[in-house]
Short mmCIF file of C-alpha atoms in Angstrom, two decimals:
data_model
loop_
_atom_site.label_atom_id
_atom_site.label_comp_id
_atom_site.label_asym_id
_atom_site.label_seq_id
_atom_site.Cartn_x
_atom_site.Cartn_y
_atom_site.Cartn_z
CA MET A 10 203.74 327.81 10.66
CA GLU A 11 201.98 324.63 11.28
CA PHE A 12 198.63 323.84 9.65
CA GLU A 13 198.10 320.31 10.65
CA LEU A 14 194.13 319.90 11.30
CA THR A 15 193.02 319.00 14.76
CA ALA A 16 191.06 315.75 15.27
CA ASP A 17 187.88 317.81 15.28
CA GLN A 18 188.74 319.61 12.23
CA GLN A 19 189.64 316.40 10.48
CA ALA A 20 186.26 314.99 11.54
CA ILE A 21 184.49 317.99 9.99
CA ARG A 22 186.49 317.61 6.73
CA GLU A 23 185.62 313.79 6.48
CA MET A 24 181.92 314.46 7.35
CA VAL A 25 181.55 317.11 4.65
CA ARG A 26 183.61 315.25 2.18
CA GLU A 27 181.23 312.21 2.68
CA PHE A 28 178.07 314.43 2.31
CA ALA A 29 179.61 316.02 -0.90
CA GLU A 30 180.31 312.62 -2.53
CA LYS A 31 176.81 311.39 -1.61
CA GLU A 32 174.55 314.39 -2.00
CA ILE A 33 176.32 316.77 -4.35
CA ARG A 34 178.64 315.27 -6.86
CA PRO A 35 176.24 312.75 -8.38
CA HIS A 36 173.75 315.53 -9.42
CA ALA A 37 176.22 318.38 -10.06
CA THR A 38 176.10 317.97 -13.91
CA GLU A 39 172.28 317.86 -14.04
CA TRP A 40 172.10 320.96 -11.80
CA ASP A 41 174.48 322.78 -14.10
CA GLU A 42 172.70 321.73 -17.21
CA ARG A 43 169.34 322.68 -15.83
CA GLU A 44 170.66 325.88 -14.09
CA GLU A 45 168.89 324.57 -11.02
CA PHE A 46 169.39 325.88 -7.55
CA PRO A 47 169.26 322.70 -5.37
CA ALA A 48 167.14 323.84 -2.56
CA GLU A 49 166.87 320.37 -0.90
CA VAL A 50 170.73 320.10 -0.68
CA PHE A 51 170.93 323.45 0.93
CA ALA A 52 168.22 322.36 3.53
CA LYS A 53 170.48 319.44 4.35
CA LEU A 54 173.45 321.69 4.61
CA GLY A 55 171.59 323.85 7.09
CA GLU A 56 170.77 320.85 9.16
CA LEU A 57 174.40 320.00 9.41
CA GLY A 58 175.37 323.62 10.40
CA MET A 59 176.96 324.50 7.18
CA LEU A 60 174.94 327.73 6.89
CA GLY A 61 175.87 329.14 10.05
CA ILE A 62 179.62 328.18 10.21
CA LEU A 63 180.83 331.41 11.68
CA VAL A 64 177.77 332.20 13.66
CA PRO A 65 178.16 331.70 17.44
CA GLU A 66 176.11 329.03 19.02
CA ALA A 67 174.17 331.62 21.01
CA TYR A 68 172.60 332.68 17.68
CA GLY A 69 172.01 329.11 16.41
CA GLY A 70 175.25 328.71 14.63
CA ALA A 71 178.04 326.10 14.52
CA GLY A 72 180.54 328.59 16.11
CA LEU A 73 183.43 327.41 14.03
CA GLY A 74 186.39 329.29 12.77
CA TYR A 75 187.81 330.26 9.33
CA VAL A 76 190.13 327.24 9.29
CA GLU A 77 186.97 325.00 9.51
CA TYR A 78 185.26 327.23 7.14
CA ALA A 79 188.10 326.97 4.46
CA THR A 80 188.11 323.18 4.90
CA ILE A 81 184.48 322.87 4.51
CA LEU A 82 184.33 324.98 1.28
CA GLU A 83 187.24 322.98 -0.24
CA GLU A 84 185.28 319.82 0.11
CA ILE A 85 182.09 321.17 -1.22
CA GLY A 86 183.91 322.99 -3.98
CA ALA A 87 185.62 319.86 -5.23
CA ALA A 88 182.13 318.36 -5.87
CA ASP A 89 180.19 321.53 -7.31
CA GLY A 90 181.46 325.03 -7.58
CA GLY A 91 178.06 326.46 -7.74
CA VAL A 92 176.87 325.00 -4.41
CA GLY A 93 180.33 325.98 -2.87
CA LEU A 94 179.64 329.48 -4.11
CA GLY A 95 176.16 329.58 -2.46
CA VAL A 96 177.60 328.49 0.84
CA ALA A 97 180.39 331.05 0.71
CA ALA A 98 178.09 333.97 -0.28
CA HIS A 99 175.45 332.99 2.45
CA ASN A 100 177.99 332.48 5.20
CA SER A 101 180.65 335.04 4.35
CA LEU A 102 178.63 337.92 3.01
CA CYS A 103 174.93 338.24 4.19
CA THR A 104 175.24 336.28 7.44
CA ASN A 105 178.66 337.47 8.61
CA HIS A 106 177.70 341.09 7.81
CA ILE A 107 174.59 340.84 10.01
CA TYR A 108 176.62 339.28 12.73
CA LEU A 109 179.52 341.75 12.62
CA PHE A 110 177.53 345.01 12.22
CA GLY A 111 173.80 344.29 13.16
CA SER A 112 172.32 345.29 16.51
CA GLU A 113 171.56 342.57 19.12
CA GLU A 114 167.80 342.72 18.08
CA ILE A 115 168.67 342.30 14.43
CA ARG A 116 171.08 339.51 15.33
CA ARG A 117 168.44 337.62 17.20
CA ALA A 118 165.76 338.31 14.55
CA TYR A 119 167.72 336.93 11.54
CA LEU A 120 170.64 334.99 12.44
CA PRO A 121 168.99 331.90 13.72
CA ARG A 122 166.91 331.65 10.61
CA LEU A 123 170.03 332.08 8.33
CA ALA A 124 172.17 329.70 10.30
CA SER A 125 169.66 326.89 10.17
CA GLY A 126 169.03 327.30 6.49
CA GLU A 127 165.36 328.34 6.83
CA TRP A 128 166.38 331.53 5.11
CA MET A 129 168.95 331.98 2.45
CA GLY A 130 170.93 335.29 2.56
CA ALA A 131 172.00 337.72 -0.27
CA TRP A 132 174.51 340.55 -0.22
CA GLY A 133 173.97 343.64 -2.43
CA LEU A 134 177.11 345.53 -3.28
CA THR A 135 177.56 345.29 -7.17
CA GLU A 136 175.55 347.53 -9.54
CA PRO A 137 175.44 347.77 -13.33
CA GLY A 138 177.88 350.87 -12.87
CA ALA A 139 179.54 349.96 -9.64
CA GLY A 140 181.57 346.67 -9.68
CA SER A 141 185.34 347.02 -8.98
CA ASP A 142 184.42 350.70 -8.23
CA ALA A 143 182.20 350.01 -5.29
CA GLY A 144 182.32 353.54 -4.27
CA GLY A 145 180.27 354.45 -7.37
CA THR A 146 177.09 353.09 -5.65
CA ARG A 147 173.92 354.72 -7.03
CA THR A 148 171.35 352.89 -5.13
CA THR A 149 169.88 355.50 -2.80
CA ALA A 150 168.68 355.50 0.96
CA ARG A 151 166.63 358.37 2.32
CA ARG A 152 165.32 358.61 5.86
CA ASP A 153 161.58 359.09 6.07
CA GLY A 154 160.34 359.12 9.87
CA ASP A 155 161.07 355.83 11.36
CA GLU A 156 161.93 354.13 7.89
CA TRP A 157 164.58 354.17 5.23
CA VAL A 158 163.46 354.21 1.69
CA LEU A 159 165.66 352.38 -0.77
CA ASP A 160 165.77 352.71 -4.56
CA GLY A 161 168.17 351.18 -7.09
CA THR A 162 169.19 347.98 -8.90
CA LYS A 163 171.82 345.56 -7.62
CA THR A 164 173.25 343.02 -10.11
CA PHE A 165 174.97 339.54 -9.92
CA ILE A 166 173.44 338.88 -6.56
CA THR A 167 173.66 335.44 -5.30
CA HIS A 168 170.38 334.23 -3.78
CA ALA A 169 168.37 337.19 -5.21
CA THR A 170 165.60 334.93 -6.30
CA VAL A 171 165.71 332.09 -3.53
CA GLY A 172 166.72 334.26 -0.67
CA ARG A 173 164.70 335.80 2.08
CA ILE A 174 166.92 338.68 3.21
CA ALA A 175 169.69 340.74 1.84
CA VAL A 176 172.36 343.22 3.14
CA VAL A 177 172.24 346.10 0.74
CA MET A 178 174.79 348.89 0.47
CA ALA A 179 172.95 352.22 -0.48
CA ARG A 180 174.07 355.98 -0.67
CA SER A 181 172.43 357.51 2.36
CA ASP A 182 174.43 360.88 1.99
CA PRO A 183 174.59 362.32 -1.66
CA ASP A 184 176.73 365.17 -0.54
CA ALA A 185 179.54 363.10 1.28
CA GLU A 186 182.77 361.97 -0.26
CA LYS A 187 182.10 358.92 -2.52
CA HIS A 188 183.17 356.28 -0.02
CA HIS A 189 181.68 357.91 3.07
CA GLY A 190 178.12 358.46 2.17
CA ILE A 191 177.26 354.66 1.77
CA SER A 192 175.28 352.77 4.40
CA ALA A 193 174.42 349.24 4.87
CA PHE A 194 170.82 347.89 5.38
CA ALA A 195 169.15 344.50 6.29
CA VAL A 196 166.37 344.19 3.84
CA PRO A 197 164.01 341.32 4.27
CA PHE A 198 162.34 340.19 1.21
CA ASP A 199 158.84 340.36 2.45
CA ARG A 200 159.19 344.21 2.54
CA PRO A 201 157.27 345.91 -0.21
CA GLY A 202 159.28 347.26 -2.97
CA VAL A 203 161.95 344.64 -3.06
CA SER A 204 162.03 341.97 -5.84
CA PRO A 205 164.37 339.83 -7.92
CA GLY A 206 165.13 341.17 -11.45
CA ARG A 207 166.52 339.56 -14.59
CA LYS A 208 168.01 336.13 -13.94
CA GLU A 209 171.67 335.95 -15.28
CA ALA A 210 172.51 333.39 -17.91
CA LYS A 211 175.92 332.44 -16.76
CA CYS A 212 179.00 330.56 -18.22
CA GLY A 213 179.57 328.61 -15.04
CA MET A 214 178.47 328.27 -11.44
CA ARG A 215 175.07 327.55 -12.98
CA SER A 216 173.67 325.75 -9.76
CA SER A 217 174.11 329.11 -7.90
CA ASP A 218 171.05 331.52 -8.00
CA THR A 219 172.25 334.67 -9.42
CA SER A 220 169.89 337.62 -10.54
CA GLN A 221 169.36 341.25 -10.28
CA LEU A 222 167.98 342.71 -7.06
CA VAL A 223 165.36 345.64 -7.62
CA LEU A 224 164.54 348.18 -5.03
CA GLU A 225 161.73 350.57 -5.75
CA GLY A 226 160.57 352.64 -2.86
CA CYS A 227 161.51 349.73 -0.67
CA ARG A 228 160.77 350.75 2.94
CA VAL A 229 162.74 349.13 5.95
CA PRO A 230 162.53 350.00 9.67
CA ALA A 231 165.27 352.43 10.87
CA ASP A 232 166.65 349.97 13.20
CA HIS A 233 167.56 347.85 9.91
CA LEU A 234 170.55 350.19 9.31
CA LEU A 235 173.61 348.07 10.16
CA GLY A 236 176.08 349.87 12.22
CA ASN A 237 176.63 353.52 11.81
CA GLU A 238 175.26 355.73 8.94
CA GLY A 239 177.97 356.21 6.40
CA ASP A 240 180.05 353.16 7.36
CA GLY A 241 178.57 350.76 4.68
CA PHE A 242 181.59 350.81 2.41
CA ILE A 243 184.14 350.38 5.35
CA GLN A 244 181.94 347.38 6.54
CA ALA A 245 181.99 345.91 3.09
CA MET A 246 185.69 346.09 2.82
CA LYS A 247 185.91 344.19 6.23
CA VAL A 248 183.42 341.70 5.21
CA LEU A 249 185.36 341.06 2.00
CA ASP A 250 188.50 340.27 3.94
CA GLY A 251 186.84 337.20 5.27
CA GLY A 252 184.85 336.62 1.97
CA ARG A 253 188.07 336.40 -0.06
CA ILE A 254 189.21 333.58 2.10
CA SER A 255 186.14 331.69 1.25
CA ILE A 256 186.49 332.17 -2.46
CA ALA A 257 190.17 331.17 -2.07
CA ALA A 258 189.01 328.03 -0.41
CA LEU A 259 186.37 327.36 -2.96
CA SER A 260 189.02 327.88 -5.78
CA VAL A 261 191.19 325.36 -4.10
CA GLY A 262 188.39 322.77 -3.99
CA ILE A 263 187.50 323.24 -7.65
CA ALA A 264 191.15 322.98 -8.48
CA ARG A 265 191.48 319.76 -6.41
CA GLY A 266 188.45 318.29 -7.98
CA ALA A 267 189.94 318.96 -11.51
CA LEU A 268 193.27 317.46 -10.35
CA ASP A 269 191.61 314.32 -8.86
CA ALA A 270 189.86 313.75 -12.14
CA ALA A 271 193.09 314.01 -14.17
CA VAL A 272 194.95 311.68 -11.83
CA ALA A 273 192.14 309.14 -12.05
CA TYR A 274 192.10 309.26 -15.69
CA ALA A 275 195.76 309.30 -16.71
CA PRO A 276 196.54 305.80 -15.49
CA VAL A 277 193.87 304.02 -17.35
CA ARG A 278 193.63 305.93 -20.70
CA GLU A 279 196.00 304.30 -23.04
CA GLN A 280 197.71 305.98 -26.05
CA PHE A 281 200.32 304.35 -28.38
CA GLY A 282 200.16 301.25 -26.11
CA LYS A 283 200.97 303.00 -22.81
CA PRO A 284 198.62 304.67 -20.31
CA LEU A 285 198.95 308.49 -20.30
CA ALA A 286 200.48 308.45 -16.88
CA ALA A 287 203.57 306.70 -18.16
CA TYR A 288 204.54 309.79 -20.53
CA GLN A 289 206.93 312.22 -18.97
CA MET A 290 205.03 315.41 -20.21
CA ILE A 291 201.80 314.15 -18.52
CA ARG A 292 203.61 313.41 -15.33
CA ALA A 293 205.14 316.97 -15.54
CA LYS A 294 201.65 318.55 -15.80
CA ILE A 295 200.44 316.59 -12.83
CA ALA A 296 203.48 317.43 -10.76
CA ASP A 297 202.89 321.16 -11.39
CA MET A 298 199.12 320.97 -10.83
CA ALA A 299 199.53 319.17 -7.53
CA THR A 300 202.20 321.69 -6.44
CA GLN A 301 199.95 324.63 -7.40
CA VAL A 302 197.02 323.09 -5.34
CA ASP A 303 198.93 322.75 -2.34
CA ALA A 304 200.47 326.25 -2.54
CA ALA A 305 197.16 327.72 -2.87
CA ARG A 306 195.66 325.73 0.01
CA LEU A 307 198.66 326.86 2.35
CA LEU A 308 198.03 330.47 1.32
CA THR A 309 194.30 330.06 2.15
CA LEU A 310 195.05 328.20 5.53
CA ARG A 311 197.45 330.96 6.45
CA ALA A 312 194.81 333.67 5.91
CA ALA A 313 192.17 331.64 7.76
CA TRP A 314 194.56 330.82 10.67
CA LEU A 315 195.36 334.60 11.01
CA LYS A 316 191.83 335.45 10.69
CA ASP A 317 190.78 333.21 13.54
CA ARG A 318 193.52 334.91 15.77
CA GLY A 319 191.86 338.49 15.13
CA VAL A 320 194.78 339.62 12.90
CA GLU A 321 193.79 341.96 10.05
CA THR A 322 194.23 339.75 6.77
CA THR A 323 193.64 342.33 4.06
CA ARG A 324 196.99 341.38 2.46
CA GLU A 325 196.81 337.70 3.21
CA SER A 326 193.19 337.35 2.10
CA SER A 327 193.86 339.16 -1.05
CA MET A 328 197.08 336.86 -1.78
CA ALA A 329 195.17 333.62 -1.11
CA LYS A 330 192.12 334.63 -3.39
CA LEU A 331 194.47 336.02 -6.23
CA TYR A 332 196.61 332.89 -6.35
CA ALA A 333 194.02 330.21 -5.63
CA SER A 334 191.54 331.55 -8.14
CA GLU A 335 194.04 331.90 -10.95
CA VAL A 336 195.39 328.40 -10.11
CA ALA A 337 192.00 326.90 -10.25
CA VAL A 338 191.67 328.07 -13.82
CA LYS A 339 194.95 326.67 -14.77
CA VAL A 340 194.58 323.45 -13.17
CA ALA A 341 191.20 322.98 -14.71
CA GLU A 342 192.46 323.89 -18.08
CA GLU A 343 195.38 321.37 -17.78
CA ALA A 344 192.89 318.69 -16.54
CA ILE A 345 191.00 319.25 -19.90
CA GLN A 346 194.22 318.85 -21.85
CA ILE A 347 195.10 315.54 -20.01
CA LEU A 348 191.61 314.18 -20.82
CA GLY A 349 191.87 315.49 -24.30
CA GLY A 350 188.65 315.37 -26.39
CA TYR A 351 186.72 313.72 -23.46
CA GLY A 352 187.72 316.64 -21.17
CA TYR A 353 185.93 318.91 -23.48
CA THR A 354 182.64 317.03 -23.11
CA ARG A 355 180.15 317.05 -20.42
CA GLU A 356 180.72 313.46 -19.69
CA TYR A 357 183.51 314.41 -17.50
CA PRO A 358 183.56 317.27 -14.71
CA VAL A 359 186.63 319.07 -15.75
CA GLU A 360 184.96 321.32 -18.38
CA ARG A 361 182.58 322.40 -15.59
CA ALA A 362 185.45 323.01 -13.24
CA TRP A 363 186.95 325.30 -15.82
CA ARG A 364 183.71 327.30 -16.31
CA ASP A 365 183.26 327.46 -12.64
CA ALA A 366 186.76 328.28 -11.71
CA LYS A 367 186.84 331.53 -13.95
CA LEU A 368 184.22 333.43 -11.70
CA CYS A 369 186.62 332.99 -8.80
CA THR A 370 189.04 335.42 -10.49
CA ILE A 371 186.12 337.92 -10.83
CA GLY A 372 183.72 337.76 -7.78
CA GLU A 373 184.49 339.56 -4.61
CA GLY A 374 187.21 341.55 -6.28
CA THR A 375 188.85 340.81 -9.64
CA SER A 376 192.45 339.62 -9.94
CA GLU A 377 193.42 343.14 -11.01
CA ILE A 378 191.88 344.52 -7.89
CA GLN A 379 193.64 341.93 -5.62
CA ARG A 380 196.97 342.87 -7.12
CA LEU A 381 196.28 346.53 -6.40
CA VAL A 382 195.25 345.76 -2.85
CA ILE A 383 198.56 343.44 -2.31
CA ALA A 384 200.63 346.11 -3.72
CA ARG A 385 199.07 348.90 -1.49
CA GLU A 386 199.58 346.66 1.60
CA VAL A 387 203.11 345.65 0.79
CA LEU A 388 204.21 349.33 0.10
CA ARG A 389 202.27 350.54 3.25
CA LEU A 390 204.01 348.02 5.56
CA ALA A 391 207.39 348.79 3.86
CA SER A 392 206.89 352.53 4.45
CA ALA A 393 205.74 351.99 8.12
CA SER A 394 208.96 349.98 8.94
CA ALA A 395 211.23 352.52 7.14
#
């Protein structure tokens, strides 16, 4: 299978790389230390079309595919994982969910604002008692005339503080089986009863805005139900198939950034009269790191390529996300080892890459969940062909 980028895709990669090197990388350490969401950078990303990557041009988006999306996220992630996470959550989760399942009226009302970066979007699935077990959702939605009334608390929500709208999963039928009574709603933040809660003090991804989202008698119009009532969990799983490709691409970017730092350092740092790059053990580390990054990228591009062709990618998305996220942690850790004591300081970016990478093994389905999904799909396909 050939993954050579087209001329247009290469031009997009170069444009995003240049932007990331100029506008993101020089400030990443400062944003991390201050836990600052870089609103100005996201406004510029919106102007470049990077906040409506998958949105058709008819709704103000860039109208690109998943291969372009993965390429973009790798370049941003190599400069700052936190900014990359914000781009991924905005595009894959909130914006894409509205595009895939919103009515035409809802699409036209919100997608242009999201695609331009005028609004940042959030996605509310996780709760204090419902993480990997998303079917354990306790946030409720009850119909009251021409409105739905939502109550509950979502946690670990990207853009809960800086966003303007969220897609929220809530239990609309308390008597239905656990996965079948959940519906999805578009919840603009100007509605009464919705507000950000506690801001999370995170280990990494600190330039990404992460807080609780609190819903207290929050009323939204009936037409803000996305798709059919009771289909929210099914919708979320479909959205996550694409979202996991984005986290895989982000992981590749973080890993590549750490590898680049190690490769730049090893030839100039001398020990015992020779540069580190002259030692066989260091060269072996770099060889393994480079091989793992390339393998992760190929798994990610395979999933993206298939997604662009309308193929169901549950297995491929989970494989890419699992492998790339775990590679990102390993490569960042080896980069720290190569840089030694300096790698453990904030003078160099590899310790931040290490902290950022760990979230990729947790968010949008832990590594353990990915292994369950992959095994289920492999066994299902084997049974179907028997």
